[in-house]
Tab-separated table of C-alpha atoms in Angstrom:
chain	number	residue	atom	x	y	z
A	6	MET	CA	44.296	9.356	1.319
A	7	GLN	CA	44.864	6.946	-1.569
A	8	LYS	CA	45.819	3.299	-1.306
A	9	GLU	CA	47.883	1.355	-3.854
A	10	ILE	CA	46.593	-2.002	-5.084
A	11	ARG	CA	47.765	-4.439	-7.768
A	12	CYS	CA	45.421	-5.160	-10.661
A	13	LYS	CA	44.219	-8.784	-10.674
A	14	ASP	CA	44.615	-9.063	-14.471
A	15	CYS	CA	47.824	-7.248	-15.404
A	16	ASN	CA	49.533	-6.862	-11.974
A	17	LYS	CA	50.050	-3.109	-12.457
A	18	THR	CA	49.904	-0.961	-9.345
A	19	PHE	CA	47.179	1.684	-9.257
A	20	GLU	CA	45.668	3.988	-6.648
A	21	VAL	CA	42.190	3.565	-5.197
A	22	ASN	CA	40.079	5.320	-2.623
A	23	PRO	CA	40.005	3.048	0.456
A	24	ASN	CA	36.638	4.497	1.518
A	25	ALA	CA	34.877	3.699	-1.769
A	26	ARG	CA	31.576	1.870	-1.568
A	27	TYR	CA	32.763	-0.869	-3.934
A	28	PRO	CA	36.490	-1.624	-3.752
A	29	ARG	CA	38.190	-1.874	-7.141
A	30	LYS	CA	40.104	-4.951	-8.205
A	31	TYR	CA	41.162	-3.896	-11.710
A	32	CYS	CA	42.982	-0.883	-13.187
A	33	ASP	CA	41.183	1.492	-15.572
A	34	THR	CA	42.446	-0.290	-18.700
A	35	CYS	CA	41.408	-3.770	-17.557
A	36	SER	CA	38.069	-2.452	-16.263
A	37	LYS	CA	37.314	-0.965	-19.667
A	38	GLU	CA	38.178	-4.230	-21.454
A	39	ARG	CA	36.019	-6.275	-19.059
A	40	LYS	CA	33.111	-3.866	-19.439
A	41	GLU	CA	33.235	-4.100	-23.245
A	42	ALA	CA	33.439	-7.903	-23.101
A	43	TYR	CA	30.462	-8.053	-20.730
A	44	ALA	CA	28.434	-5.786	-23.025
A	45	LYS	CA	29.000	-8.242	-25.890
A	46	ILE	CA	28.132	-11.358	-23.870
A	47	GLY	CA	24.712	-11.593	-25.524
A	48	GLU	CA	26.279	-11.836	-28.985
A	49	ILE	CA	28.160	-15.059	-28.200
A	50	LYS	CA	26.556	-18.135	-29.699
A	51	PHE	CA	26.675	-21.686	-28.387
A	52	GLU	CA	28.582	-22.812	-31.483
A	53	ASP	CA	31.405	-20.339	-30.722
A	54	CYS	CA	32.200	-21.944	-27.351
A	55	GLU	CA	34.832	-24.659	-27.185
A	56	ASP	CA	33.485	-26.722	-24.299
């Protein structure tokens, strides 16, 4: 049985397994973007930050 949830980033509705060990908060597209951004977090320099 699947459950429908809204993505916290783009507000699209997507299906998730309610019995999953870690409940999902983001759709596949947003998850992929967040994963890529997190992988590049070490490349960000102090000078690149605004505040």
